[in-house]
């Protein structure tokens, strides 16, 4: 079983993020879900970004790094959208990373070093018509093309936070396929 450190998206640690983590826990994985917003959740992406900007994006990311420091090595780093900025950094820079799940986002590899670590498998998930993921899609393709252990999954549709069952963007069919792929990934690391 894997130990997963899962970072929430910009709308906070929503019931949908908690449910996703609970599904993985039911499979026997240990899943940590640090609440980087101290219990605050937001109805829209814009409200969440407003809060994060006011609180300080770098300060919030630093809290995410601290959460990893408290757990030690051997983790699968996972993030939803905003949370990917932390998960990807840790997967690229922390010795002992077992894998990465980059959901709804992917940054250029150069943000955190010269190359993706060869021994760190990863999955990237997003929707082809999602305005936010579309910005990241070139980076996601480049990463998947350059690292044999990285898979890119692009789903039809335009919802951004489509695997969060507590939001209007939820897409049950795409979410089920994403979860199936995530389960297979976690069983292999």
PDB file of C-alpha atoms in Angstrom, residues 7-180:
ATOM      1  CA  UNK A   7      -2.919  18.661  -1.596  1.00  0.00           C
ATOM      2  CA  UNK A   8      -6.305  20.268  -2.194  1.00  0.00           C
ATOM      3  CA  UNK A   9      -7.229  22.699  -4.955  1.00  0.00           C
ATOM      4  CA  UNK A  10      -7.802  26.451  -4.750  1.00  0.00           C
ATOM      5  CA  UNK A  11     -11.361  26.064  -3.419  1.00  0.00           C
ATOM      6  CA  UNK A  12      -9.973  24.388  -0.310  1.00  0.00           C
ATOM      7  CA  UNK A  13     -10.240  21.016   1.371  1.00  0.00           C
ATOM      8  CA  UNK A  14     -13.772  20.416   0.122  1.00  0.00           C
ATOM      9  CA  UNK A  15     -16.001  17.467   0.873  1.00  0.00           C
ATOM     10  CA  UNK A  16     -15.183  16.187  -2.627  1.00  0.00           C
ATOM     11  CA  UNK A  17     -11.431  16.208  -1.958  1.00  0.00           C
ATOM     12  CA  UNK A  18     -12.067  14.441   1.345  1.00  0.00           C
ATOM     13  CA  UNK A  19     -14.231  11.854  -0.427  1.00  0.00           C
ATOM     14  CA  UNK A  20     -11.495  11.222  -3.008  1.00  0.00           C
ATOM     15  CA  UNK A  21      -9.008  10.647  -0.180  1.00  0.00           C
ATOM     16  CA  UNK A  22     -11.475   8.397   1.651  1.00  0.00           C
ATOM     17  CA  UNK A  23     -11.901   6.252  -1.475  1.00  0.00           C
ATOM     18  CA  UNK A  24      -8.140   5.683  -1.540  1.00  0.00           C
ATOM     19  CA  UNK A  25      -8.123   4.931   2.185  1.00  0.00           C
ATOM     20  CA  UNK A  26     -10.779   2.267   1.623  1.00  0.00           C
ATOM     21  CA  UNK A  27      -8.289   0.595  -0.716  1.00  0.00           C
ATOM     22  CA  UNK A  28      -5.823   0.411   2.181  1.00  0.00           C
ATOM     23  CA  UNK A  29      -3.638   3.410   1.343  1.00  0.00           C
ATOM     24  CA  UNK A  30      -2.610   5.959   3.940  1.00  0.00           C
ATOM     25  CA  UNK A  31      -3.699   9.387   2.691  1.00  0.00           C
ATOM     26  CA  UNK A  32      -2.756  12.674   4.346  1.00  0.00           C
ATOM     27  CA  UNK A  33      -4.800  15.743   3.407  1.00  0.00           C
ATOM     28  CA  UNK A  34      -3.290  18.870   4.942  1.00  0.00           C
ATOM     29  CA  UNK A  35      -5.706  21.787   5.064  1.00  0.00           C
ATOM     30  CA  UNK A  36      -3.664  24.689   3.737  1.00  0.00           C
ATOM     31  CA  UNK A  37      -6.587  27.110   4.126  1.00  0.00           C
ATOM     32  CA  UNK A  38      -7.369  26.423   7.819  1.00  0.00           C
ATOM     33  CA  UNK A  39     -10.858  25.111   7.212  1.00  0.00           C
ATOM     34  CA  UNK A  40     -11.891  27.700   4.640  1.00  0.00           C
ATOM     35  CA  UNK A  41     -13.541  26.556   1.431  1.00  0.00           C
ATOM     36  CA  UNK A  42     -14.748  28.730  -1.407  1.00  0.00           C
ATOM     37  CA  UNK A  43     -17.710  28.554  -3.760  1.00  0.00           C
ATOM     38  CA  UNK A  44     -15.671  29.600  -6.795  1.00  0.00           C
ATOM     39  CA  UNK A  45     -12.140  29.362  -8.139  1.00  0.00           C
ATOM     40  CA  UNK A  46     -11.969  33.160  -8.182  1.00  0.00           C
ATOM     41  CA  UNK A  47     -12.847  33.415  -4.485  1.00  0.00           C
ATOM     42  CA  UNK A  48     -10.229  30.815  -3.635  1.00  0.00           C
ATOM     43  CA  UNK A  49      -7.547  32.635  -5.634  1.00  0.00           C
ATOM     44  CA  UNK A  50      -8.501  35.885  -3.938  1.00  0.00           C
ATOM     45  CA  UNK A  51      -8.021  34.304  -0.540  1.00  0.00           C
ATOM     46  CA  UNK A  52      -4.721  32.668  -1.554  1.00  0.00           C
ATOM     47  CA  UNK A  53      -3.350  35.917  -2.967  1.00  0.00           C
ATOM     48  CA  UNK A  54      -4.284  37.803   0.198  1.00  0.00           C
ATOM     49  CA  UNK A  55      -2.819  35.081   2.426  1.00  0.00           C
ATOM     50  CA  UNK A  56       0.285  34.813   0.245  1.00  0.00           C
ATOM     51  CA  UNK A  57       0.711  32.063  -2.323  1.00  0.00           C
ATOM     52  CA  UNK A  58       4.296  31.373  -1.264  1.00  0.00           C
ATOM     53  CA  UNK A  59       3.317  31.206   2.413  1.00  0.00           C
ATOM     54  CA  UNK A  60       0.609  28.666   1.594  1.00  0.00           C
ATOM     55  CA  UNK A  61       3.033  26.605  -0.498  1.00  0.00           C
ATOM     56  CA  UNK A  62       5.539  26.729   2.357  1.00  0.00           C
ATOM     57  CA  UNK A  63       2.885  25.252   4.663  1.00  0.00           C
ATOM     58  CA  UNK A  64       2.481  22.441   2.158  1.00  0.00           C
ATOM     59  CA  UNK A  65       6.212  21.756   2.164  1.00  0.00           C
ATOM     60  CA  UNK A  66       6.191  21.724   5.976  1.00  0.00           C
ATOM     61  CA  UNK A  67       3.447  19.087   5.917  1.00  0.00           C
ATOM     62  CA  UNK A  68       5.761  16.895   3.831  1.00  0.00           C
ATOM     63  CA  UNK A  69       8.687  17.529   6.195  1.00  0.00           C
ATOM     64  CA  UNK A  70       6.643  16.085   9.045  1.00  0.00           C
ATOM     65  CA  UNK A  71       6.052  12.796   7.181  1.00  0.00           C
ATOM     66  CA  UNK A  72       9.454  11.849   5.815  1.00  0.00           C
ATOM     67  CA  UNK A  73      10.399  10.052   2.573  1.00  0.00           C
ATOM     68  CA  UNK A  74       8.647   7.338   0.587  1.00  0.00           C
ATOM     69  CA  UNK A  75       5.531   9.321  -0.287  1.00  0.00           C
ATOM     70  CA  UNK A  76       3.401   9.618  -3.370  1.00  0.00           C
ATOM     71  CA  UNK A  77       2.835  13.340  -3.813  1.00  0.00           C
ATOM     72  CA  UNK A  78      -0.576  14.214  -5.220  1.00  0.00           C
ATOM     73  CA  UNK A  79      -2.235  17.507  -5.946  1.00  0.00           C
ATOM     74  CA  UNK A  80      -5.407  18.919  -7.400  1.00  0.00           C
ATOM     75  CA  UNK A  81      -4.795  22.062  -9.501  1.00  0.00           C
ATOM     76  CA  UNK A  82      -3.218  24.582  -7.083  1.00  0.00           C
ATOM     77  CA  UNK A  83      -2.032  21.615  -4.991  1.00  0.00           C
ATOM     78  CA  UNK A  84      -0.013  20.383  -7.981  1.00  0.00           C
ATOM     79  CA  UNK A  85       2.371  23.313  -7.493  1.00  0.00           C
ATOM     80  CA  UNK A  86       3.429  21.720  -4.201  1.00  0.00           C
ATOM     81  CA  UNK A  87       3.144  18.051  -5.169  1.00  0.00           C
ATOM     82  CA  UNK A  88       5.170  18.474  -8.352  1.00  0.00           C
ATOM     83  CA  UNK A  89       7.909  20.400  -6.579  1.00  0.00           C
ATOM     84  CA  UNK A  90       8.223  17.695  -3.935  1.00  0.00           C
ATOM     85  CA  UNK A  91       8.163  14.845  -6.454  1.00  0.00           C
ATOM     86  CA  UNK A  92      10.916  16.502  -8.479  1.00  0.00           C
ATOM     87  CA  UNK A  93      13.143  17.552  -5.598  1.00  0.00           C
ATOM     88  CA  UNK A  94      12.649  15.168  -2.667  1.00  0.00           C
ATOM     89  CA  UNK A  95      14.797  12.053  -2.512  1.00  0.00           C
ATOM     90  CA  UNK A  96      12.693   8.947  -1.949  1.00  0.00           C
ATOM     91  CA  UNK A  97       9.546  10.125  -3.725  1.00  0.00           C
ATOM     92  CA  UNK A  98       7.548   7.041  -4.785  1.00  0.00           C
ATOM     93  CA  UNK A  99       5.424   8.834  -7.359  1.00  0.00           C
ATOM     94  CA  UNK A 100       3.286  11.806  -8.290  1.00  0.00           C
ATOM     95  CA  UNK A 101      -0.340  12.374  -9.206  1.00  0.00           C
ATOM     96  CA  UNK A 102      -0.775  15.719 -10.958  1.00  0.00           C
ATOM     97  CA  UNK A 103      -4.491  16.313 -11.357  1.00  0.00           C
ATOM     98  CA  UNK A 104      -5.826  19.283 -13.371  1.00  0.00           C
ATOM     99  CA  UNK A 105      -2.392  20.908 -13.698  1.00  0.00           C
ATOM    100  CA  UNK A 106       1.254  20.431 -14.662  1.00  0.00           C
ATOM    101  CA  UNK A 107       4.032  22.973 -14.446  1.00  0.00           C
ATOM    102  CA  UNK A 108       7.075  23.125 -16.725  1.00  0.00           C
ATOM    103  CA  UNK A 109       9.717  20.752 -15.380  1.00  0.00           C
ATOM    104  CA  UNK A 110      12.192  23.650 -15.384  1.00  0.00           C
ATOM    105  CA  UNK A 111      10.291  25.273 -12.511  1.00  0.00           C
ATOM    106  CA  UNK A 112      11.899  22.804 -10.096  1.00  0.00           C
ATOM    107  CA  UNK A 113      15.088  21.590 -11.758  1.00  0.00           C
ATOM    108  CA  UNK A 114      16.534  20.395 -15.023  1.00  0.00           C
ATOM    109  CA  UNK A 115      14.632  17.139 -15.501  1.00  0.00           C
ATOM    110  CA  UNK A 116      12.020  14.844 -14.044  1.00  0.00           C
ATOM    111  CA  UNK A 117      13.641  12.164 -11.832  1.00  0.00           C
ATOM    112  CA  UNK A 118      13.852   8.923 -13.828  1.00  0.00           C
ATOM    113  CA  UNK A 119      12.866   6.785 -10.844  1.00  0.00           C
ATOM    114  CA  UNK A 120       9.654   8.708 -10.050  1.00  0.00           C
ATOM    115  CA  UNK A 121       6.563   7.502 -11.915  1.00  0.00           C
ATOM    116  CA  UNK A 122       3.734   9.961 -12.404  1.00  0.00           C
ATOM    117  CA  UNK A 123       0.292  10.438 -13.849  1.00  0.00           C
ATOM    118  CA  UNK A 124      -1.093  13.707 -15.196  1.00  0.00           C
ATOM    119  CA  UNK A 125      -4.874  14.107 -15.580  1.00  0.00           C
ATOM    120  CA  UNK A 126      -6.901  16.930 -17.123  1.00  0.00           C
ATOM    121  CA  UNK A 127      -9.677  17.822 -19.522  1.00  0.00           C
ATOM    122  CA  UNK A 128      -8.919  18.857 -23.078  1.00  0.00           C
ATOM    123  CA  UNK A 129     -11.253  21.866 -23.078  1.00  0.00           C
ATOM    124  CA  UNK A 130     -10.470  23.096 -19.561  1.00  0.00           C
ATOM    125  CA  UNK A 131      -9.197  26.656 -19.893  1.00  0.00           C
ATOM    126  CA  UNK A 132      -6.820  26.201 -16.963  1.00  0.00           C
ATOM    127  CA  UNK A 133      -5.453  22.804 -17.995  1.00  0.00           C
ATOM    128  CA  UNK A 134      -5.114  23.953 -21.608  1.00  0.00           C
ATOM    129  CA  UNK A 135      -2.425  26.384 -20.404  1.00  0.00           C
ATOM    130  CA  UNK A 136      -0.557  23.483 -18.788  1.00  0.00           C
ATOM    131  CA  UNK A 137      -1.088  20.919 -21.540  1.00  0.00           C
ATOM    132  CA  UNK A 138       2.146  21.734 -23.430  1.00  0.00           C
ATOM    133  CA  UNK A 139       4.130  21.205 -20.204  1.00  0.00           C
ATOM    134  CA  UNK A 140       2.223  17.998 -19.486  1.00  0.00           C
ATOM    135  CA  UNK A 141       2.935  16.656 -22.975  1.00  0.00           C
ATOM    136  CA  UNK A 142       6.595  17.605 -22.736  1.00  0.00           C
ATOM    137  CA  UNK A 143       6.931  15.849 -19.389  1.00  0.00           C
ATOM    138  CA  UNK A 144       5.135  12.705 -20.598  1.00  0.00           C
ATOM    139  CA  UNK A 145       7.269  12.629 -23.759  1.00  0.00           C
ATOM    140  CA  UNK A 146      10.535  13.085 -21.875  1.00  0.00           C
ATOM    141  CA  UNK A 147      10.047  10.622 -19.002  1.00  0.00           C
ATOM    142  CA  UNK A 148       9.197   6.976 -19.630  1.00  0.00           C
ATOM    143  CA  UNK A 149       7.478   6.583 -16.263  1.00  0.00           C
ATOM    144  CA  UNK A 150       5.073   9.517 -16.762  1.00  0.00           C
ATOM    145  CA  UNK A 151       1.605   9.035 -18.247  1.00  0.00           C
ATOM    146  CA  UNK A 152      -0.706  11.772 -19.496  1.00  0.00           C
ATOM    147  CA  UNK A 153      -4.473  11.246 -19.530  1.00  0.00           C
ATOM    148  CA  UNK A 154      -6.645  13.815 -21.284  1.00  0.00           C
ATOM    149  CA  UNK A 155     -10.412  13.522 -20.880  1.00  0.00           C
ATOM    150  CA  UNK A 156     -13.145  15.039 -23.049  1.00  0.00           C
ATOM    151  CA  UNK A 157     -14.932  18.073 -21.651  1.00  0.00           C
ATOM    152  CA  UNK A 158     -14.113  21.433 -20.186  1.00  0.00           C
ATOM    153  CA  UNK A 159     -14.689  21.137 -16.425  1.00  0.00           C
ATOM    154  CA  UNK A 160     -11.643  21.988 -14.342  1.00  0.00           C
ATOM    155  CA  UNK A 161     -12.238  20.344 -10.959  1.00  0.00           C
ATOM    156  CA  UNK A 162     -14.135  17.406 -12.460  1.00  0.00           C
ATOM    157  CA  UNK A 163     -13.216  14.769  -9.855  1.00  0.00           C
ATOM    158  CA  UNK A 164     -14.512  16.799  -6.901  1.00  0.00           C
ATOM    159  CA  UNK A 165     -17.939  15.317  -6.181  1.00  0.00           C
ATOM    160  CA  UNK A 166     -18.949  18.321  -4.063  1.00  0.00           C
ATOM    161  CA  UNK A 167     -18.700  20.845  -6.931  1.00  0.00           C
ATOM    162  CA  UNK A 168     -20.851  21.628  -9.954  1.00  0.00           C
ATOM    163  CA  UNK A 169     -17.889  20.759 -12.217  1.00  0.00           C
ATOM    164  CA  UNK A 170     -18.104  17.107 -11.135  1.00  0.00           C
ATOM    165  CA  UNK A 171     -18.152  14.622 -14.004  1.00  0.00           C
ATOM    166  CA  UNK A 172     -18.998  11.171 -12.626  1.00  0.00           C
ATOM    167  CA  UNK A 173     -17.861   9.251 -15.708  1.00  0.00           C
ATOM    168  CA  UNK A 174     -14.501  11.007 -16.081  1.00  0.00           C
ATOM    169  CA  UNK A 175     -13.975  10.902 -12.324  1.00  0.00           C
ATOM    170  CA  UNK A 176     -14.563   7.139 -12.234  1.00  0.00           C
ATOM    171  CA  UNK A 177     -12.008   6.615 -15.007  1.00  0.00           C
ATOM    172  CA  UNK A 178      -9.515   8.891 -13.250  1.00  0.00           C
ATOM    173  CA  UNK A 179      -9.980   6.943 -10.006  1.00  0.00           C
ATOM    174  CA  UNK A 180      -9.518   3.631 -11.812  1.00  0.00           C
TER     175      UNK A 180
END
